[in-house]
Short mmCIF file of C-alpha atoms and ligand atoms in Angstrom, two decimals:
data_model
loop_
_atom_site.label_atom_id
_atom_site.label_comp_id
_atom_site.label_asym_id
_atom_site.label_seq_id
_atom_site.Cartn_x
_atom_site.Cartn_y
_atom_site.Cartn_z
CA MET A 22 0.00 0.00 0.00
CA GLU A 23 2.85 2.33 0.82
CA GLU A 24 4.07 2.38 -2.81
CA ASN A 25 0.97 4.17 -4.11
CA GLY A 26 1.02 6.71 -1.30
CA ARG A 27 -2.14 5.54 0.38
CA ILE A 28 -0.69 5.10 3.84
CA PRO A 29 -1.91 8.04 5.92
CA ALA A 30 0.87 10.08 7.47
CA HIS A 31 -1.23 10.80 10.55
CA VAL A 32 -3.81 8.43 12.02
CA SER A 33 -5.78 9.57 15.04
CA ILE A 34 -8.05 7.49 17.24
CA ILE A 35 -10.79 8.47 19.65
CA MET A 36 -10.43 5.46 21.92
CA ASP A 37 -13.97 4.87 23.15
CA GLY A 38 -15.95 2.02 24.69
CA ASN A 39 -13.73 0.83 27.53
CA GLY A 40 -16.50 1.15 30.10
CA ARG A 41 -19.04 -0.76 28.03
CA TRP A 42 -16.47 -3.46 27.27
CA ALA A 43 -15.95 -4.01 31.00
CA GLU A 44 -19.65 -3.83 31.82
CA GLU A 45 -20.36 -6.52 29.19
CA ARG A 46 -18.07 -8.75 31.22
CA GLY A 47 -19.64 -7.86 34.56
CA LYS A 48 -16.50 -5.97 35.61
CA GLU A 49 -15.80 -2.44 36.82
CA ARG A 50 -15.29 0.20 34.12
CA VAL A 51 -11.63 0.65 35.04
CA TYR A 52 -10.98 -2.95 33.97
CA GLY A 53 -11.82 -1.81 30.44
CA HIS A 54 -9.31 1.04 30.63
CA ALA A 55 -6.58 -1.42 31.65
CA SER A 56 -7.38 -3.65 28.70
CA GLY A 57 -7.40 -0.58 26.45
CA VAL A 58 -3.70 -0.10 27.19
CA ASP A 59 -3.04 -3.36 25.31
CA SER A 60 -4.87 -1.91 22.31
CA VAL A 61 -2.63 1.16 22.47
CA ARG A 62 0.44 -1.08 22.33
CA ALA A 63 -1.00 -3.16 19.46
CA CYS A 64 -1.97 -0.12 17.36
CA THR A 65 1.37 1.57 17.99
CA GLU A 66 3.18 -1.53 16.76
CA ALA A 67 0.91 -1.82 13.73
CA ALA A 68 1.46 1.86 12.92
CA VAL A 69 5.24 1.37 13.06
CA GLU A 70 4.99 -1.73 10.86
CA GLU A 71 2.77 -0.01 8.28
CA GLY A 72 4.93 3.11 8.03
CA VAL A 73 2.48 5.58 9.58
CA LYS A 74 4.52 8.58 10.84
CA TYR A 75 2.10 10.00 13.43
CA LEU A 76 -0.35 8.10 15.60
CA SER A 77 -2.37 10.29 17.93
CA LEU A 78 -4.74 9.00 20.57
CA PHE A 79 -7.46 10.80 22.49
CA ALA A 80 -6.92 9.42 25.97
CA PHE A 81 -8.68 11.90 28.26
CA SER A 82 -10.77 14.94 27.44
CA GLU A 83 -11.20 18.13 29.47
CA GLU A 84 -14.79 16.98 29.98
CA ASN A 85 -13.61 13.61 31.36
CA TRP A 86 -12.54 15.43 34.56
CA ASN A 87 -16.26 15.43 35.39
CA ARG A 88 -16.29 11.63 35.81
CA PRO A 89 -16.39 10.04 39.28
CA GLU A 90 -13.22 10.72 41.23
CA HIS A 91 -12.39 7.03 41.55
CA GLU A 92 -12.43 6.54 37.77
CA VAL A 93 -10.35 9.66 37.10
CA HIS A 94 -7.82 8.66 39.74
CA THR A 95 -7.51 5.10 38.44
CA LEU A 96 -7.13 6.35 34.87
CA MET A 97 -4.31 8.71 35.85
CA GLU A 98 -2.55 5.91 37.75
CA LEU A 99 -2.94 3.68 34.75
CA MET A 100 -1.24 6.32 32.57
CA VAL A 101 1.79 6.47 34.86
CA LYS A 102 2.02 2.67 34.92
CA ALA A 103 1.60 2.37 31.15
CA MET A 104 4.32 4.96 30.49
CA ARG A 105 6.71 3.18 32.83
CA ASN A 106 6.02 -0.21 31.20
CA GLU A 107 5.97 0.98 27.60
CA LEU A 108 9.08 3.17 27.65
CA PRO A 109 11.49 0.30 26.79
CA VAL A 110 9.10 -0.87 24.04
CA MET A 111 8.96 2.63 22.58
CA MET A 112 12.76 2.87 22.64
CA ARG A 113 13.03 -0.48 20.84
CA ASN A 114 10.51 0.53 18.18
CA GLY A 115 11.90 4.03 17.57
CA VAL A 116 8.79 5.76 18.93
CA LYS A 117 8.89 9.41 19.92
CA PHE A 118 6.38 10.03 22.71
CA VAL A 119 4.52 13.32 23.03
CA VAL A 120 1.71 14.41 25.37
CA LEU A 121 -0.52 17.34 24.41
CA GLY A 122 -3.23 18.97 26.49
CA ASN A 123 -3.82 21.05 29.57
CA ARG A 124 -0.93 19.69 31.63
CA LYS A 125 -1.58 22.17 34.44
CA ARG A 126 -4.42 19.92 35.57
CA LEU A 127 -2.21 16.79 35.81
CA SER A 128 -0.50 15.69 39.03
CA ASP A 129 3.18 16.43 39.61
CA GLY A 130 3.95 12.69 39.51
CA LEU A 131 2.26 12.22 36.15
CA ASN A 132 3.88 15.36 34.72
CA ALA A 133 7.31 14.14 35.85
CA MET A 134 6.73 10.77 34.16
CA ILE A 135 5.58 12.49 30.96
CA ASP A 136 8.65 14.76 30.93
CA ASP A 137 10.89 11.74 31.43
CA CYS A 138 9.29 9.72 28.60
CA MET A 139 9.28 12.71 26.28
CA SER A 140 12.94 13.55 26.83
CA GLN A 141 14.14 9.94 26.62
CA THR A 142 12.30 9.32 23.34
CA ALA A 143 12.89 12.78 21.82
CA ALA A 144 15.45 11.59 19.24
CA ASN A 145 13.37 8.59 18.02
CA ASP A 146 12.01 9.09 14.52
CA ARG A 147 10.14 6.05 13.21
CA LEU A 148 6.79 7.06 14.64
CA THR A 149 5.56 9.96 16.75
CA LEU A 150 2.98 8.79 19.26
CA VAL A 151 0.88 11.70 20.46
CA ILE A 152 -1.31 11.23 23.53
CA PHE A 153 -4.01 13.85 24.04
CA LEU A 154 -4.47 14.19 27.76
CA SER A 155 -6.77 16.70 29.40
CA TYR A 156 -7.35 18.03 25.92
CA SER A 157 -10.28 19.58 24.10
CA GLY A 158 -10.46 21.28 20.74
CA LYS A 159 -12.18 24.40 22.06
CA TRP A 160 -9.61 24.70 24.85
CA ASP A 161 -6.82 24.39 22.24
CA MET A 162 -8.28 27.15 20.05
CA LEU A 163 -9.03 29.42 23.00
CA GLU A 164 -5.47 29.07 24.32
CA ALA A 165 -4.14 29.89 20.85
CA ALA A 166 -6.36 32.99 20.62
CA LYS A 167 -5.25 34.14 24.08
CA LYS A 168 -1.58 33.67 23.19
CA LEU A 169 -2.06 35.67 20.02
CA ALA A 170 -3.95 38.46 21.77
CA LEU A 171 -1.36 38.75 24.53
CA GLU A 172 1.49 38.74 22.02
CA LEU A 173 -0.12 41.59 20.16
CA ALA A 174 -0.74 43.51 23.39
CA ASP A 175 2.97 43.20 24.22
CA HIS A 176 4.07 43.96 20.63
CA PRO A 177 1.58 46.37 19.02
CA GLU A 178 4.03 46.79 16.12
CA ARG A 179 3.04 43.26 15.00
CA ARG A 180 -0.49 44.35 14.10
CA ALA A 181 0.11 43.94 10.36
CA ASP A 182 1.35 40.35 10.93
CA VAL A 183 -1.92 39.55 12.66
CA GLU A 184 -3.97 41.18 9.92
CA ASN A 185 -2.13 39.17 7.29
CA MET A 186 -2.27 35.92 9.21
CA ARG A 187 -3.16 32.81 7.21
CA THR A 188 -4.78 29.62 8.52
CA GLU A 189 -1.40 27.83 8.33
CA ASP A 190 0.04 30.49 10.64
CA PHE A 191 -2.77 30.05 13.16
CA SER A 192 -2.10 26.27 13.20
CA GLY A 193 1.29 27.17 14.64
CA TYR A 194 -0.41 28.52 17.77
CA LEU A 195 -2.22 25.25 18.52
CA VAL A 196 -0.72 22.49 20.66
CA THR A 197 -0.29 20.45 17.47
CA ALA A 198 2.11 23.00 15.92
CA GLY A 199 4.48 21.17 13.57
CA ILE A 200 2.32 18.03 13.41
CA PRO A 201 0.41 17.47 10.15
CA ASP A 202 -3.39 17.46 10.42
CA PRO A 203 -4.84 13.96 10.86
CA ASP A 204 -5.51 12.20 7.54
CA LEU A 205 -7.73 9.62 9.21
CA ILE A 206 -9.72 9.87 12.44
CA ILE A 207 -11.09 6.60 13.79
CA ARG A 208 -13.66 6.45 16.57
CA THR A 209 -14.47 3.13 18.19
CA SER A 210 -17.61 1.97 20.04
CA GLY A 211 -20.25 3.16 17.56
CA GLU A 212 -20.43 6.80 18.67
CA CYS A 213 -20.45 9.15 15.69
CA ARG A 214 -19.24 12.42 17.16
CA LEU A 215 -16.02 14.34 17.76
CA SER A 216 -16.61 15.03 21.47
CA ASN A 217 -14.58 18.24 21.24
CA TYR A 218 -11.53 16.59 19.67
CA MET A 219 -9.17 18.41 17.25
CA LEU A 220 -11.90 20.73 15.98
CA TRP A 221 -9.52 22.82 13.88
CA GLN A 222 -7.17 20.06 12.76
CA ALA A 223 -9.97 17.72 11.61
CA ALA A 224 -11.13 20.14 8.87
CA TYR A 225 -10.30 17.69 6.04
CA SER A 226 -9.78 14.43 7.89
CA GLU A 227 -11.38 11.22 6.69
CA PHE A 228 -13.59 9.67 9.36
CA LEU A 229 -14.07 6.04 10.21
CA PHE A 230 -16.62 5.03 12.81
CA THR A 231 -16.59 1.43 13.95
CA GLU A 232 -18.79 -0.51 16.37
CA VAL A 233 -15.71 -2.30 17.77
CA LEU A 234 -15.04 -1.31 21.39
CA TRP A 235 -11.56 0.06 22.07
CA PRO A 236 -10.23 -2.93 24.07
CA ASP A 237 -11.10 -5.13 21.04
CA PHE A 238 -9.43 -2.80 18.53
CA ARG A 239 -6.11 -4.46 17.79
CA LYS A 240 -3.69 -4.88 14.86
CA ASP A 241 -6.22 -6.48 12.46
CA GLU A 242 -8.73 -3.70 13.08
CA PHE A 243 -6.02 -1.06 12.63
CA ARG A 244 -4.92 -2.59 9.32
CA ALA A 245 -8.54 -2.85 8.17
CA ALA A 246 -8.94 0.87 8.89
CA LEU A 247 -5.88 1.66 6.74
CA ALA A 248 -7.34 -0.46 3.93
CA GLU A 249 -10.61 1.49 4.14
CA TYR A 250 -8.69 4.78 4.09
CA ALA A 251 -6.85 3.65 0.94
CA LYS A 252 -10.21 3.53 -0.90
CA ARG A 253 -11.23 7.08 0.04
CA ASP A 254 -11.15 9.86 -2.53
CA ARG A 255 -9.99 13.10 -0.88
CA ARG A 256 -10.96 16.16 -2.88
CA TYR A 257 -10.41 19.14 -0.56
CA GLY A 258 -13.26 21.01 -2.20
CA LYS A 259 -11.79 20.72 -5.70
CA VAL A 260 -13.13 19.01 -8.80
CA LYS A 261 -11.08 16.03 -9.88
C1 LIG B 324 -12.98 5.69 26.59
O1 LIG B 324 -13.87 4.75 27.12
C2 LIG B 324 -11.91 6.11 27.57
C3 LIG B 324 -12.06 7.47 28.09
C4 LIG B 324 -12.93 8.34 27.68
C5 LIG B 324 -11.17 7.88 29.16
P1 LIG B 324 -15.09 5.19 27.99
O2 LIG B 324 -14.68 5.21 29.40
O3 LIG B 324 -15.71 6.44 27.47
O4 LIG B 324 -16.08 3.96 27.74
P2 LIG B 324 -17.64 4.03 27.49
O5 LIG B 324 -17.87 4.96 26.36
O6 LIG B 324 -18.28 4.50 28.76
O7 LIG B 324 -18.02 2.62 27.15
C1 LIG B 325 -14.29 10.92 24.17
O1 LIG B 325 -14.97 9.86 24.76
C2 LIG B 325 -13.02 11.17 24.89
C3 LIG B 325 -12.03 10.11 24.80
C4 LIG B 325 -12.13 9.02 24.11
C5 LIG B 325 -10.83 10.37 25.55
P1 LIG B 325 -16.19 10.12 25.79
O2 LIG B 325 -16.70 8.77 26.14
O3 LIG B 325 -15.74 10.98 26.89
O4 LIG B 325 -17.19 10.94 24.88
P2 LIG B 325 -18.77 11.16 25.02
O5 LIG B 325 -19.03 11.67 26.39
O6 LIG B 325 -19.42 9.83 24.79
O7 LIG B 325 -19.10 12.13 23.94
MG1 LIG B 326 -17.11 6.85 26.12
#
């Protein structure tokens, strides 16, 4: 597939359905989150094998802070554990690890672990794995607008730059600066919505909604999604 350029450079996944997966098995919701970590590992490996350059995963939204404290706490602990366990695997597979989102809301322990994983993997270049944590699209755009407004307040002489700003320039103010927009966004568990994810960056993404719950989404499902993407005709508003 790679030869005819149909491998997406950036695949993004809204990892949904962990709770339902656990409930179907008569277990606590957090059991589904733990199993979802195995899907993260499987999809990361598949992405490396298929030559995808960026894999981004929506792991926790700003709105997810409103979940019961026990679930939030367990999820955050799971992230620390997963990072610790997966670091050697990422090093072996040439994976550069990046976390994007409102890190001010994360605990010091989690932030320290993130910093450690990011600095240790910074020179890896086979795949960039981006984890969106405490992220929402509206938050991202609002932060960008604030940054821009404050910059202009401090440097009024840059007014003309702002007036002449293009969409590509604004992208540079978002947390995803330097990362290409997602070519393919997958959402598992049958929900057909963005839930405040990458609102700006998803402007021309292809979407794939699948009934498969995230803990069941493994290498075969990832490869099937790439095969579906290869059939899509992207027109970007033009006539072909
Ligand atoms: C996705 O699974 C993981 C997070 C949002 C953190 P959910 O926890 O949303 O699972 P469902 O949608 O309730 O089944
Ligand atoms: C979206 O899933 C967020 C993540 C997958 C991290 P949710 O389960 O939170 O979304 P809604 O509430 O069903 O829209
Ligand atoms: Mg959900």
